[in-house]
Coordinates of C-alpha atoms and ligand atoms in Angstrom, one line a residue:
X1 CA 153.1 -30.6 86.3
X2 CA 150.6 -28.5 84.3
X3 CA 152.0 -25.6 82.3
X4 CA 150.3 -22.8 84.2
X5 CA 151.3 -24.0 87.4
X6 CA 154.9 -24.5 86.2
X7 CA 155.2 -20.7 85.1
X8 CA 153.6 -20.0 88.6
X9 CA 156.4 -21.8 90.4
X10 CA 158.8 -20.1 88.0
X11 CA 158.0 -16.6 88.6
X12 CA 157.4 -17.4 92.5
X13 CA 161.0 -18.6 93.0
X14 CA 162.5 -15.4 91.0
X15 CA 160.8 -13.3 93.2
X16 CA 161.9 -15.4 96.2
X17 CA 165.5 -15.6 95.1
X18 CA 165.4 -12.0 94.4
X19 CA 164.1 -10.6 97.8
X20 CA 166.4 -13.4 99.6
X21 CA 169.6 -12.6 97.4
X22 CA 168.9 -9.0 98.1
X23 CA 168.2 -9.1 101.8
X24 CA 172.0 -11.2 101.9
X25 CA 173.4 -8.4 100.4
X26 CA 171.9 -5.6 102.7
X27 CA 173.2 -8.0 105.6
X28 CA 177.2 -7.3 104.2
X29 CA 178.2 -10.4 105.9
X30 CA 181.3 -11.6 106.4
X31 CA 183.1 -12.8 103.1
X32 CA 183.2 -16.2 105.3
X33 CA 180.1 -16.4 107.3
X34 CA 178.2 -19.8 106.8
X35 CA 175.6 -18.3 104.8
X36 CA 178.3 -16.7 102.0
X37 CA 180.5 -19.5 102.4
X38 CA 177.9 -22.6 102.0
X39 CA 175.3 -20.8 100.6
X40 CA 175.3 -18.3 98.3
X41 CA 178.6 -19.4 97.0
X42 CA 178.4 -23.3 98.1
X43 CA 175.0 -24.7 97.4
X44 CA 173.0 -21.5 95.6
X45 CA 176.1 -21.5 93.0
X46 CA 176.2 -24.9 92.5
X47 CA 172.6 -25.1 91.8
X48 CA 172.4 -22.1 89.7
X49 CA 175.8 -22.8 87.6
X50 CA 174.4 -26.4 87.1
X51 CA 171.1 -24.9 86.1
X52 CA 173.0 -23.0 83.4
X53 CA 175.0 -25.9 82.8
X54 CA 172.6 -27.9 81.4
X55 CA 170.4 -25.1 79.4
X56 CA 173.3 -25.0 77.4
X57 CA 173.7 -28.4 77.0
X58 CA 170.5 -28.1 75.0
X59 CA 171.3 -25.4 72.8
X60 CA 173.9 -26.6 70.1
X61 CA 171.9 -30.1 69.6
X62 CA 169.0 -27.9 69.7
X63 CA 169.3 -25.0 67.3
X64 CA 171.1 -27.9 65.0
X65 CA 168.1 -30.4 64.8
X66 CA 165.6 -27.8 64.6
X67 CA 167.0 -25.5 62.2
X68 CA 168.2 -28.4 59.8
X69 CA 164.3 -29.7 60.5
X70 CA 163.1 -26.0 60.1
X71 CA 165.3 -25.6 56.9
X72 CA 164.0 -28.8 55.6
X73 CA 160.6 -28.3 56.0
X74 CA 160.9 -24.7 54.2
X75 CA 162.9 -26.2 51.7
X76 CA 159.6 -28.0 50.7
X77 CA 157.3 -24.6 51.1
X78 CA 157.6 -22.7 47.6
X79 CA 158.2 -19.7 49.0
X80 CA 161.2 -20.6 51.2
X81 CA 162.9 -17.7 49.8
X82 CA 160.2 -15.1 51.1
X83 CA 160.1 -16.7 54.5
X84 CA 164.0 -16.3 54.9
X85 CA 163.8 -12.7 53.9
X86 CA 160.8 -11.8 55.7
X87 CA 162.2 -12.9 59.0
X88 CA 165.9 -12.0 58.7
X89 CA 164.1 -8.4 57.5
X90 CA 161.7 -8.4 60.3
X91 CA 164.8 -9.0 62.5
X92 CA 166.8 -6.0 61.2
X93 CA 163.5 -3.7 61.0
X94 CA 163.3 -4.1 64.6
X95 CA 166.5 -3.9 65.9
X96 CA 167.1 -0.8 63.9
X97 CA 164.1 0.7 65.2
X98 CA 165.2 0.1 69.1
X99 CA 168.4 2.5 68.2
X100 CA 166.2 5.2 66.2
X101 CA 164.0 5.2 69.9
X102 CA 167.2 4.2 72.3
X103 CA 169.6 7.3 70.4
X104 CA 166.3 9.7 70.6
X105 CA 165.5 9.3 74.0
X106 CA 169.2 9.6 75.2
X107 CA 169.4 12.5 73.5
X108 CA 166.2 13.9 75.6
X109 CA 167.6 12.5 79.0
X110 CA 171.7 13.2 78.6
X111 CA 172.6 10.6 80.1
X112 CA 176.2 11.3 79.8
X113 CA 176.3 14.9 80.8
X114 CA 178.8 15.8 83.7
X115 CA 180.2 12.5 84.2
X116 CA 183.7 11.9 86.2
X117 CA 185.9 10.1 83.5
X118 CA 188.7 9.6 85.9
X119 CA 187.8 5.7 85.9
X120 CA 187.7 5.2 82.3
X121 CA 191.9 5.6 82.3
X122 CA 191.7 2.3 83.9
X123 CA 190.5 0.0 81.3
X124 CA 192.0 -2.2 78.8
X125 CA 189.9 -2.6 76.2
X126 CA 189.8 -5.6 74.6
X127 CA 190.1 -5.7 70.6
X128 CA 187.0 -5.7 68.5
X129 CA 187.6 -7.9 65.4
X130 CA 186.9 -5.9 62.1
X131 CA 183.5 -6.2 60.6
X132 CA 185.2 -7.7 57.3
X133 CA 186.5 -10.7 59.6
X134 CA 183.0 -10.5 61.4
X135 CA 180.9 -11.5 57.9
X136 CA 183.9 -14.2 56.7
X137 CA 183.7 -15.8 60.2
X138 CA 179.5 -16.9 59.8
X139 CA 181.0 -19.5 57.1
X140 CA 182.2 -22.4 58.9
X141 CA 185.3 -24.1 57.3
X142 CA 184.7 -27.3 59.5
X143 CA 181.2 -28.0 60.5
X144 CA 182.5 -30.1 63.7
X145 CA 184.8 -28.0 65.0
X146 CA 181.5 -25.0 64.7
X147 CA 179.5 -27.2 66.7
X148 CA 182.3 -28.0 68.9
X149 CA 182.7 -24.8 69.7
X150 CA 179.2 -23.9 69.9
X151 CA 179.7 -21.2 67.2
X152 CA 176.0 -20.0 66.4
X153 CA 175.9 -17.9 62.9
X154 CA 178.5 -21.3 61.5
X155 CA 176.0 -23.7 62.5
X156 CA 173.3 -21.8 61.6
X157 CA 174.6 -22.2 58.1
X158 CA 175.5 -24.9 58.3
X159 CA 172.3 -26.6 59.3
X160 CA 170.7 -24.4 56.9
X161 CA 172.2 -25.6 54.0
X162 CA 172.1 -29.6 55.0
X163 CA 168.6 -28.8 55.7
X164 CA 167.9 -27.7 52.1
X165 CA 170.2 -30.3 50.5
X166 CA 167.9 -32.8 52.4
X167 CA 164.9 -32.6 51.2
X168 CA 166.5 -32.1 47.5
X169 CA 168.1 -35.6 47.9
X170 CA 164.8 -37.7 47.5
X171 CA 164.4 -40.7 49.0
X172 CA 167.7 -41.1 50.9
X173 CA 167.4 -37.5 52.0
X174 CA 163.7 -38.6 53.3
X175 CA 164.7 -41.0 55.8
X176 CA 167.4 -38.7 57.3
X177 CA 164.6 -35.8 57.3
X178 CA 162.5 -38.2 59.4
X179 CA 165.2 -39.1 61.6
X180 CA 165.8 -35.2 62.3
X181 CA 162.5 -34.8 63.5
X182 CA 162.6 -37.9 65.5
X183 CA 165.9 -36.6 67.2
X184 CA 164.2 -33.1 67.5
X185 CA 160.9 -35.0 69.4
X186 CA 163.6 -36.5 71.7
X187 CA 165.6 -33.2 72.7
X188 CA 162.2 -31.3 73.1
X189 CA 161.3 -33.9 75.6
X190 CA 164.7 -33.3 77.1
X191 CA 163.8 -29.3 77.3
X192 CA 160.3 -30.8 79.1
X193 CA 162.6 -32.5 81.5
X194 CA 164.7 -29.4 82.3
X195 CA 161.6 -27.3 83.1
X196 CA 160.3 -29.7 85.5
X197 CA 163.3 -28.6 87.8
X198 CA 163.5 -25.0 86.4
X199 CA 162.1 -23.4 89.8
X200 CA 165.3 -24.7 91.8
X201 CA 167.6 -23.5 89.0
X202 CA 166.1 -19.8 88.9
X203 CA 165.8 -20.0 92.8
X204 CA 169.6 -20.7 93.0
X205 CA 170.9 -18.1 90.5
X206 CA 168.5 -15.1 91.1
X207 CA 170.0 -16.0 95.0
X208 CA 173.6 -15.5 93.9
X209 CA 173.2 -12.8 91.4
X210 CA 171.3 -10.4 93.6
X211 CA 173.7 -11.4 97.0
X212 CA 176.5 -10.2 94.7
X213 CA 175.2 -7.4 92.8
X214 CA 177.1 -4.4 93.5
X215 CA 174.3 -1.3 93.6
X216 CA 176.2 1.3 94.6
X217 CA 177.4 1.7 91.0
X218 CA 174.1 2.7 89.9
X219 CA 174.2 6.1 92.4
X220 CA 176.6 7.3 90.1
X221 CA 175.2 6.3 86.8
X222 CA 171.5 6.8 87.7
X223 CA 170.5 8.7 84.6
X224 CA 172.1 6.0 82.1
X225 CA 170.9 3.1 84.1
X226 CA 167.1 4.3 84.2
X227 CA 167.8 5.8 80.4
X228 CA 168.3 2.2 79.2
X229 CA 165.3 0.7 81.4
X230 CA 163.0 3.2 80.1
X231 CA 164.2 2.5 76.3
X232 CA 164.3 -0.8 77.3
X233 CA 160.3 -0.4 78.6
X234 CA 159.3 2.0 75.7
X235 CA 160.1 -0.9 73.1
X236 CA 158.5 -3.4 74.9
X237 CA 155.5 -2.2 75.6
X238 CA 154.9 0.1 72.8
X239 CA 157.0 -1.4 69.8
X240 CA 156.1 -5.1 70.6
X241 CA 152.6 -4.3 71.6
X242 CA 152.0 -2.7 68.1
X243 CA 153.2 -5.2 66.5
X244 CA 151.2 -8.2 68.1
X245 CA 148.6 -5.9 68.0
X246 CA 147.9 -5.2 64.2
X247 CA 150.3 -8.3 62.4
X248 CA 149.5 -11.2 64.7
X249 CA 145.9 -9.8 65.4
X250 CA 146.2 -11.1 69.3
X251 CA 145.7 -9.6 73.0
X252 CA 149.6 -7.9 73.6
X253 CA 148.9 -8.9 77.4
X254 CA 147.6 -12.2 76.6
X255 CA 151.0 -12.8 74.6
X256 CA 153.4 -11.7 77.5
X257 CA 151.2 -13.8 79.9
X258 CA 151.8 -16.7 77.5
X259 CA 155.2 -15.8 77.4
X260 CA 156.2 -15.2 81.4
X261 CA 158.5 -19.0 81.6
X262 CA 160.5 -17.4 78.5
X263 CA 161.1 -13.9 80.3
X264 CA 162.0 -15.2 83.5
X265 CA 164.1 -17.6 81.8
X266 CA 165.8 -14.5 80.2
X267 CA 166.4 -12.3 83.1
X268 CA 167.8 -14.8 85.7
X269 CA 170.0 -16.4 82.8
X270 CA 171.1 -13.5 80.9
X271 CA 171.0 -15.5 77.8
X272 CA 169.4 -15.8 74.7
X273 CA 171.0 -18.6 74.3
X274 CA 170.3 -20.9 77.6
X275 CA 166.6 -19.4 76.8
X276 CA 166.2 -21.0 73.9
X277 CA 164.7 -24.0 74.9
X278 CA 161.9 -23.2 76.7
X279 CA 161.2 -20.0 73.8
X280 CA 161.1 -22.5 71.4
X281 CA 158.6 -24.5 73.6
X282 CA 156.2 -21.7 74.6
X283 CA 156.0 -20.3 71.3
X284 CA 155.0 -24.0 69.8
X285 CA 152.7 -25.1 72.4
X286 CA 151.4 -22.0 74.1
X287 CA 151.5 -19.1 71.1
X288 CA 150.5 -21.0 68.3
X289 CA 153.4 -20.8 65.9
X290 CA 153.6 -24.0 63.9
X291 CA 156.5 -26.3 63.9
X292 CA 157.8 -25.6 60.4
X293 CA 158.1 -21.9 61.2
X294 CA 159.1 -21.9 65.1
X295 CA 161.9 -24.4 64.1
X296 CA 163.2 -21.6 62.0
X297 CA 162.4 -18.4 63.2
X298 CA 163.0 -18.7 67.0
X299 CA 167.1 -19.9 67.0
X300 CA 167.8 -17.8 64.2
X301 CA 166.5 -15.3 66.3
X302 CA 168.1 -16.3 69.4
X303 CA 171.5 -15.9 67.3
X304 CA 171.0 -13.0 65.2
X305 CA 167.6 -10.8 66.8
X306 CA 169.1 -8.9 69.9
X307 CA 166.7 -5.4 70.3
X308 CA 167.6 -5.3 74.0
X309 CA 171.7 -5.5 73.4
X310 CA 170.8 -2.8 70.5
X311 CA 169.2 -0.6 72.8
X312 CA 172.0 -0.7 75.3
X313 CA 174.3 0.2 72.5
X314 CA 172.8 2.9 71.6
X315 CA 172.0 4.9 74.8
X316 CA 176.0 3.4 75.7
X317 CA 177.2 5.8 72.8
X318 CA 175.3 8.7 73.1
X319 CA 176.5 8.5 76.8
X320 CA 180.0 8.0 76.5
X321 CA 180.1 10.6 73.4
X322 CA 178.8 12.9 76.3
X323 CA 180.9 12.2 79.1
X324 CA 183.9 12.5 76.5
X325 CA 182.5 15.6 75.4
X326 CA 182.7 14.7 71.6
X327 CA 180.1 15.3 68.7
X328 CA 179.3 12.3 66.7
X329 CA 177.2 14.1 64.4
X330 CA 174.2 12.7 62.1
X331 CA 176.4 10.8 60.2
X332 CA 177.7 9.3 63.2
X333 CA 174.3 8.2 64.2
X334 CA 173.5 7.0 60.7
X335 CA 177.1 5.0 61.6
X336 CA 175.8 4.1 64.9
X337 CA 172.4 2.3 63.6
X338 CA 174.0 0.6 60.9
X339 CA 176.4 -1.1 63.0
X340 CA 175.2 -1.6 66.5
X341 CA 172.0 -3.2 64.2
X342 CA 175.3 -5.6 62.2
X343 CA 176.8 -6.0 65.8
X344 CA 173.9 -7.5 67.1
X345 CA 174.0 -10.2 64.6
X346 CA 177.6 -10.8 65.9
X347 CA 176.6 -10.9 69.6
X348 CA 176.6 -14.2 71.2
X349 CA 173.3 -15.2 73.5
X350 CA 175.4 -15.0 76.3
X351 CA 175.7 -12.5 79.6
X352 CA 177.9 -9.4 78.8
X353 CA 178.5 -9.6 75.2
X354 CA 177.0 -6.9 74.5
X355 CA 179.3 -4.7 76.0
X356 CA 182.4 -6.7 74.2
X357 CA 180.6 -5.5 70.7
X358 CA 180.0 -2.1 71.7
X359 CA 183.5 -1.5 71.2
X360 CA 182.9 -2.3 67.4
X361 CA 180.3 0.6 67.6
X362 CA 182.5 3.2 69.5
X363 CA 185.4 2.2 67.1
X364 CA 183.2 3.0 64.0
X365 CA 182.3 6.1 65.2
X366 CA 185.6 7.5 66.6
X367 CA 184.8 7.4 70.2
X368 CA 187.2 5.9 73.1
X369 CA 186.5 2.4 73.7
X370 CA 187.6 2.8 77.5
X371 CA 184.6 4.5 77.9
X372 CA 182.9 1.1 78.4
X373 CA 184.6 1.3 81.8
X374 CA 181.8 3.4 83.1
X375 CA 179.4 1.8 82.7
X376 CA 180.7 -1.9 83.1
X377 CA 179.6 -1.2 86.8
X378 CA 176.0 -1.3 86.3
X379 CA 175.8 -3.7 83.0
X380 CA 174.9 -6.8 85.2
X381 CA 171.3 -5.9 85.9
X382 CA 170.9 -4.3 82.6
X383 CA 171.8 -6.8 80.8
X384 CA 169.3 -9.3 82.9
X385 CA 166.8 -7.2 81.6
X386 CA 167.9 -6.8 78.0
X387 CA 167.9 -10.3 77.6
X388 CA 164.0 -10.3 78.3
X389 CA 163.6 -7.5 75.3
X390 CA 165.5 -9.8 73.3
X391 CA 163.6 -13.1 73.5
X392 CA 160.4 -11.2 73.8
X393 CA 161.6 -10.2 70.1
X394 CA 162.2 -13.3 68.8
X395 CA 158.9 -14.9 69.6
X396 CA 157.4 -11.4 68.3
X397 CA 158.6 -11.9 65.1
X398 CA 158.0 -15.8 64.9
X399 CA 154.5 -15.3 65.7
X400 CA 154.7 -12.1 62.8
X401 CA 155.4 -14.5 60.3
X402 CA 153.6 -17.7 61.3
X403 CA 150.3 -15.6 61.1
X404 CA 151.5 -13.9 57.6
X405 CA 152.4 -17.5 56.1
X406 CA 148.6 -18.7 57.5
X407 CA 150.9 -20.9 60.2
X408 CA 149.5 -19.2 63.6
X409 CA 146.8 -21.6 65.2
X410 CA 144.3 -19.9 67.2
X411 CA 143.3 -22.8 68.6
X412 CA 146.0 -23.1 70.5
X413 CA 146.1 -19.6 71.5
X414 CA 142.6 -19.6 72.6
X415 CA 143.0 -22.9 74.1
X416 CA 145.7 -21.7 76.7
X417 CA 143.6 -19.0 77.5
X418 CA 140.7 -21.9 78.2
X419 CA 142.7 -23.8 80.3
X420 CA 144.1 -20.8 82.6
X421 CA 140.9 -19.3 83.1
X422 CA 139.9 -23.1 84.5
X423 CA 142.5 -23.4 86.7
X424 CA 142.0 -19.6 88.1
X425 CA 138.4 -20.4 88.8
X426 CA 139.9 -23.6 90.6
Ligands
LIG501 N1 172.9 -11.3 77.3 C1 172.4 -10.9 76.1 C2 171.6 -12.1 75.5 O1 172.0 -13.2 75.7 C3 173.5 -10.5 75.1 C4 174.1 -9.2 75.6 O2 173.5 -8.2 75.4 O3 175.1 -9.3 76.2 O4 170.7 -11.9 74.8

């Protein structure tokens, strides 16, 4: 199936398992009608849960192969070094600069003010490791137990470091270089295979997650929900449009097009990480980033870049400092950027993390942790849609530094643009 007509089929099926998950819900059947019972949580669940099942599949084997390919290609490049700072920077930059506009705004809009705190007695919260254990923990002891485990930052290392040794070893390191890329041709066509079905998987989960979505949370937290959308909107379209619009040099709406598998991958999953597959394909074959860099950039990115979890953060203290009725002052913001921006490094590209590291933020600051209680009632949807911010990001900044290392092909670029216009005229 052609690539535009793939994203078509994509984007029809969210927006079919969207209005049909929703129109379930308004129905409030009973818990064991046949439609809740062998539907939405028989044959919808299975679908989407295998769906899920098998993006992740891809992701260790992926972000391993291509980041020890990645690596190893750089390794060659002289200025390895500048790349690796320019894209971990680049990553940072961004991420802080999503707090700086998510703390402004919810200062503007108050999201917190006059909120009932009776519910946030009722939550444990769980216990944030310390930001010393944090930094020991991205240095894997044992690399198979860090892929066994599907621990990101260690195997990020880890394949960083084999990558470089590689292509330092000479000959012998040669041969397992081309075997790397050989491996990395074979899972990418395993990604290719995935997609094929991806309309049934999004179809399935978008079904059970909107059937099950519980909306009357959002009355009561209207203000902070449409806070964090707004921030959420105000960095996409203005901070990422800026971006691709003076340092890559391209259309911003041409880019998103491009990029429409990878966001609807991101807001029916909720993961950066079950994402990464097809962001890693789009931003190869229909952006223009060249494999050396993409195989770098985009599952570091996927591990480490998280703008929309930052954003959420951020808006989530100034909120709960409200409701609590407590003054964080400057320095407490200054506290607030420097670690939501360090605990979105930490956080996994996986639904609802994001809220278990914003009790490393509140903690740093001196405010309650139970405060996450109110708003774990409307996190679901916002966390769909943070998701999309955060692997909009990542190809952002891949396509940043492709086009500052010379590595962005135009060709490409234009080409996709050739080839959609055709099929629109057909
Ligand atoms: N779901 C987010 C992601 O995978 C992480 C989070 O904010 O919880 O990017």
């Amino acid at each position: 199936m052609d690539r535009s007509k793939l994203t078509r089929n994509i984007l029809i099926a969210m927006v079919a398992g969207f209005l049909i998950g929703s129109l379930i819900h308004f129905m409030a059947l009973d818990a064991n009608s046949f439609i809740e019972t062998y539907l939405v949580g028989g044959l919808f669940y299975i679908g989407g849960q295998v769906f899920i099942a098998s993006l992740k599949l891809l992701v260790v084997p992926l972000v391993f192969v291509s980041l020890v390919c990645g690596a190893g290609n750089l390794a060659g490049h002289n200025n390895m070094g500048v790349i690796g700072l320019k894209t971990v920077g680049l990553y940072l930059l961004t991420t802080a600069l999503a707090i700086v506009l998510a703390l402004s705004v919810a200062n503007v809009l108050n999201p917190g003010l006059g909120v009932n705190l009776a519910e946030a007695t009722t939550f444990a919260a769980k216990e944030s490791p310390a930001l010393t254990q944090v930094i020991i923990n991205i240095f894997p002891s044992n690399p198979v137990k860090a892929l066994a485990d599907g621990n990101m930052l260690q195997i990020i290392v880890f394949a960083i470091l084999l990558g470089i040794a590689m292509t330092r070893a000479g000959e012998q390191g040669q041969q397992i270089r081309a075997s790397m890329a050989r491996w990395n041709e074979v899972i990418m066509q395993l990604v290719l295979m995935l997609m094929q079905v991806a309309p049934i998987g999004v179809f399935c989960l978008m079904i059970t997650l909107f059937a099950k979505l519980g909306y009357s949370a959002i009355n009561d937290l209207i203000t902070y929900f449409f806070c964090v959308l707004l921030v959420l909107a105000l960095h996409f379209l203005v901070t990422f449009s800026v971006l691709i619009r003076f340092l890559v040099g391209v259309n911003p709406l041409t880019f998103y097009k491009r990029l429409l598998p990878v966001m609807a991958f991101g807001f029916s999953t909720s993961s950066s990480g079950a994402t990464l597959p097809v962001t890693l394909e789009t931003v190869e074959k229909r952006l223009g980033v060249s494999k050396s860099i993409s195989s770098f950039v985009v599952p570091l990115g996927a591990t480490i870049n998280m703008d929309g979890t930052a954003i959420m953060q951020g808006v989530a203290t100034v909120f709960i400092a409200q409701a609590y009725n407590i003054d964080i002052g400057m320095g407490g913001y200054l506290m607030v950027i420097l670690t939501a921006t360090m605990a979105s490094i930490g956080t996994a590209g996986v639904p609802g993390v994001g809220l278990i590291t914003l009790a490393l933020v509140l903690s740093q600051v001196g405010l309650p942790v139970e405060g996450i209680a109110l708003i774990i009632g409307v996190d679901r949807l916002l966390d769909m849609s943070r998701t999309v911010v955060n692997v909009v990001g990542d190809a952002t900044i891949a396509s940043i530094v492709a086009r500052s290392e010379g590595e962005f092909d135009d060709s490409v670029f234009a080409q996709e643009t050739r080839s959609m216009s055709a099929s629109n005229a057909a």
